PDB file of C-alpha atoms in Angstrom:
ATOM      1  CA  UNK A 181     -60.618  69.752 -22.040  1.00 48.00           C
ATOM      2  CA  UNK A 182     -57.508  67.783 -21.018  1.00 50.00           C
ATOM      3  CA  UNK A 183     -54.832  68.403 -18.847  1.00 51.00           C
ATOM      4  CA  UNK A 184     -51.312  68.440 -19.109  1.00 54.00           C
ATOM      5  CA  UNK A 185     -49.683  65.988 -17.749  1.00 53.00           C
ATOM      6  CA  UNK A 186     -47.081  66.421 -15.007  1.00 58.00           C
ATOM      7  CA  UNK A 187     -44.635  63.868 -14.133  1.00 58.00           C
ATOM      8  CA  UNK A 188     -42.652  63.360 -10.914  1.00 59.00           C
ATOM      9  CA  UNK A 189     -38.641  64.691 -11.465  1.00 58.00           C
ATOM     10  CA  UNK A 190     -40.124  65.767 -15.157  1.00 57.00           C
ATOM     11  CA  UNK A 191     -39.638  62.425 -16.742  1.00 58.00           C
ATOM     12  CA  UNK A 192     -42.981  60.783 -18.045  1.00 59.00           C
ATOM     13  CA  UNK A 193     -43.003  57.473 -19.537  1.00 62.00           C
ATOM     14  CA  UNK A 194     -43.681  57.314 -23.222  1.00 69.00           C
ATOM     15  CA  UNK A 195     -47.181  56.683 -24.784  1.00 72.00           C
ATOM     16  CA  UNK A 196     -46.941  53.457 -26.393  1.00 71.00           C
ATOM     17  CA  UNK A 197     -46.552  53.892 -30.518  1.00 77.00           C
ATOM     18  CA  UNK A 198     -49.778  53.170 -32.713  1.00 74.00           C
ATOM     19  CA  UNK A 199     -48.223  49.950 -33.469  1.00 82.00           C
ATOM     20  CA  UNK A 200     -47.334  48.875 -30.215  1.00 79.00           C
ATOM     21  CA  UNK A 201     -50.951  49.548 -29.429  1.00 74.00           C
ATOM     22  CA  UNK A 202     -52.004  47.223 -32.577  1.00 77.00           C
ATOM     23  CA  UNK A 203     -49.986  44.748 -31.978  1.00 80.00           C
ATOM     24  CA  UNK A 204     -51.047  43.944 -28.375  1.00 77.00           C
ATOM     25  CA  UNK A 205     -54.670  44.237 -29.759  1.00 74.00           C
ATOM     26  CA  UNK A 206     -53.786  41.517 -32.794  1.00 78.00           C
ATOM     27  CA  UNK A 207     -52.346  39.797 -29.524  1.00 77.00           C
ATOM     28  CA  UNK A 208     -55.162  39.399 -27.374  1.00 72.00           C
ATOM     29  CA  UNK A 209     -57.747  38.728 -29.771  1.00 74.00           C
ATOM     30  CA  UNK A 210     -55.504  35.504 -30.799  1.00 77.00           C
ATOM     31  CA  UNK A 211     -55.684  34.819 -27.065  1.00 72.00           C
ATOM     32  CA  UNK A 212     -59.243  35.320 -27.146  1.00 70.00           C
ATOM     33  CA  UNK A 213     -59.519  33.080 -30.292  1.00 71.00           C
ATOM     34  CA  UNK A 214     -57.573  30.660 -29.075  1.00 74.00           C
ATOM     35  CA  UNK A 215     -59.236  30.059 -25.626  1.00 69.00           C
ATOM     36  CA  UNK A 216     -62.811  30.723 -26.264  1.00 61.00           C
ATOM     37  CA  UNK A 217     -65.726  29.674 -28.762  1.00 64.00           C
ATOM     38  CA  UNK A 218     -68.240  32.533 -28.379  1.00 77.00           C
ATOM     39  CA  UNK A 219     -67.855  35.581 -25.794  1.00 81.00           C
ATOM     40  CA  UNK A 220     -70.814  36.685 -24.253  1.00 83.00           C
ATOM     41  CA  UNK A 221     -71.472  40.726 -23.906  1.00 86.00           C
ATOM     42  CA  UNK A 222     -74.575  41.124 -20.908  1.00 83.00           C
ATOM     43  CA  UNK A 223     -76.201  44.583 -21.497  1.00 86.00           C
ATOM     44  CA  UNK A 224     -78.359  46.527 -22.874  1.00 87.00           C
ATOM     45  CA  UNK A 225     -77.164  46.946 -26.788  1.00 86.00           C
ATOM     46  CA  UNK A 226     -78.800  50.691 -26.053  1.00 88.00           C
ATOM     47  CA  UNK A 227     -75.828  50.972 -23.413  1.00 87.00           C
ATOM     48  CA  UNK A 228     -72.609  53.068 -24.352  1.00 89.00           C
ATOM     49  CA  UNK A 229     -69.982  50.626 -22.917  1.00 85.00           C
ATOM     50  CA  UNK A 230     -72.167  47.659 -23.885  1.00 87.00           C
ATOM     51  CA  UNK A 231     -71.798  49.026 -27.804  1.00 90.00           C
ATOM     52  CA  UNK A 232     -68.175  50.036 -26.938  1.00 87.00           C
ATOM     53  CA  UNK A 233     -67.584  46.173 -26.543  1.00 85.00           C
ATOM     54  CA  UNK A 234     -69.354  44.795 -28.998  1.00 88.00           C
ATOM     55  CA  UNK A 235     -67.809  46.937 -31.549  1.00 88.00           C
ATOM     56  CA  UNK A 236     -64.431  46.181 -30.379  1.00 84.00           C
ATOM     57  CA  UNK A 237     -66.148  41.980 -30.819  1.00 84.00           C
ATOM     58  CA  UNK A 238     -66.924  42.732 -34.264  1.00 87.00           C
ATOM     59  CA  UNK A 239     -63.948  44.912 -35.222  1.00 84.00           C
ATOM     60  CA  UNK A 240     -62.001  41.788 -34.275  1.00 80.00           C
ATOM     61  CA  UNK A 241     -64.160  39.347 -35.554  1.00 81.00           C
ATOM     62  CA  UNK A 242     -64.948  37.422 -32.510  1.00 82.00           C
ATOM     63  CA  UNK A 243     -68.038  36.028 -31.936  1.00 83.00           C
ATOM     64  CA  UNK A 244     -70.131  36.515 -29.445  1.00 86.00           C
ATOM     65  CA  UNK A 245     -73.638  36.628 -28.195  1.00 88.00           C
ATOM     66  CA  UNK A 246     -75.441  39.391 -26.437  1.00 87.00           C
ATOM     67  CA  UNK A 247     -78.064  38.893 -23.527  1.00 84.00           C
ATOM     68  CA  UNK A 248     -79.893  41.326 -22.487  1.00 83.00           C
ATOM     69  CA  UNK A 249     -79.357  42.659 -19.000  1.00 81.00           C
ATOM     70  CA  UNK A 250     -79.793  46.207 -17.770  1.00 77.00           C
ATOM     71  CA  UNK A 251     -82.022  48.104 -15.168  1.00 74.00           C
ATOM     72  CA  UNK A 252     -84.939  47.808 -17.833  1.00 73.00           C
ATOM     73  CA  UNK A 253     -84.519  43.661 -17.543  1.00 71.00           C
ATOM     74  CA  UNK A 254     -84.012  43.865 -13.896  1.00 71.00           C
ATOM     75  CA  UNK A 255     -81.309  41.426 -14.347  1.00 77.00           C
ATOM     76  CA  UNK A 256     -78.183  43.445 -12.800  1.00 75.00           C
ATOM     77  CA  UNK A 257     -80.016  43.036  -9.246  1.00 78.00           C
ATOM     78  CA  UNK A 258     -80.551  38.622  -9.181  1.00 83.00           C
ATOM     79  CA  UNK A 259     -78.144  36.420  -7.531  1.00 86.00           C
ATOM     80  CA  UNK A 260     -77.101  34.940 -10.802  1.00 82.00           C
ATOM     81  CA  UNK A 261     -75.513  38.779 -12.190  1.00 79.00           C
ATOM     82  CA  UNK A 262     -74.256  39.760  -8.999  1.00 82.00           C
ATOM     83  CA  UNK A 263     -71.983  36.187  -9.415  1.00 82.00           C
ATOM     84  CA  UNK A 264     -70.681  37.777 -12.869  1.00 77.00           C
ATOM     85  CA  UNK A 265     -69.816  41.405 -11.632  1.00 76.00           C
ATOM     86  CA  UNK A 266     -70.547  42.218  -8.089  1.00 78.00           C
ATOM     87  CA  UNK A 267     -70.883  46.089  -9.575  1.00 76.00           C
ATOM     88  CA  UNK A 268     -74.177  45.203 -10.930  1.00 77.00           C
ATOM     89  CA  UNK A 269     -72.937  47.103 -13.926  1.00 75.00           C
ATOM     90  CA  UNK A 270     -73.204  46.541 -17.433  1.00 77.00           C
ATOM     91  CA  UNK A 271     -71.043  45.234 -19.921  1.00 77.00           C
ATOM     92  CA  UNK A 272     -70.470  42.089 -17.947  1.00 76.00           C
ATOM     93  CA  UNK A 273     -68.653  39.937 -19.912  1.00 74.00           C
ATOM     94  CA  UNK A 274     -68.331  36.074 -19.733  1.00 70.00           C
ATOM     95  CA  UNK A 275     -66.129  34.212 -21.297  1.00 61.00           C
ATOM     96  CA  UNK A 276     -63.058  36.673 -22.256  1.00 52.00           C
ATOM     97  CA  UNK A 277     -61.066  38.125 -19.270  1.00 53.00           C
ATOM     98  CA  UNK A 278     -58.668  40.056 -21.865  1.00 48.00           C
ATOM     99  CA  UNK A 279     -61.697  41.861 -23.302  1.00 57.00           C
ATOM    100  CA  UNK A 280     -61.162  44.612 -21.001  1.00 58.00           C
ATOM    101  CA  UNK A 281     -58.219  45.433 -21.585  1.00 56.00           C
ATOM    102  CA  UNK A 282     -58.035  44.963 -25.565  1.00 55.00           C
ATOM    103  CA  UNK A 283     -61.157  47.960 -25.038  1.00 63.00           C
ATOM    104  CA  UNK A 284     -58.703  49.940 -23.198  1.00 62.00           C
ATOM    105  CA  UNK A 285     -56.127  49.641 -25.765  1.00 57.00           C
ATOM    106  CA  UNK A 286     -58.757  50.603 -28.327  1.00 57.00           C
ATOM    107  CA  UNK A 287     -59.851  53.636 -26.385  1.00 61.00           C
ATOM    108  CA  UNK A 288     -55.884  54.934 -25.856  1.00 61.00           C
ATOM    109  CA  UNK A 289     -55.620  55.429 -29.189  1.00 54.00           C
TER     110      UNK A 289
END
């Protein structure tokens, strides 16, 4: 159930329009593009937010390659993960800083 939203002195910044949303999307994939061959997603494909970015990869059509990390693996815990994401989380992603946010902009809509 969401909540309304209450704004200091009752004036809330706008929600950005569905194609201001698209068009930083279209933006950051050309970044993306642009700066990198092949993005890798580390997870478990079984993972929510490892699907969530994957799906955002192949909506875009970026490529990228997914290795397999996850509490099953036992990967998240080695010296060599905890360098990626300190979280020990999964996604990690290498290779595409901007990822996160472009999923973010996905989800707002």
């Amino acid at each position: 159930m969401r909540t309304q939203r209450t704004c200091a002195r009752g004036a809330c910044p706008s929600s950005p329009s569905v194609e201001q949303i698209d068009a930083e999307i279209a933006a950051l994939a050309a970044i993306i593009r642009e700066n990198h061959a092949m993005l890798e997603i580390w997870g478990r494909i079984s993972s929510i937010n490892v699907r969530k970015v994957a799906f955002t990869a192949q909506l875009l059509h970026l490529p990228f390659e997914r290795v397999g990390a996850g509490a099953a693996f036992g990967i998240p815990k080695t010296p060599e993960y905890l360098a990626r994401n300190p979280n020990a989380l999964v996604p990690t992603l290498e290779g595409a800083a901007a990822m996160v946010e472009l999923v973010r902009s996905v989800a707002a809509r």
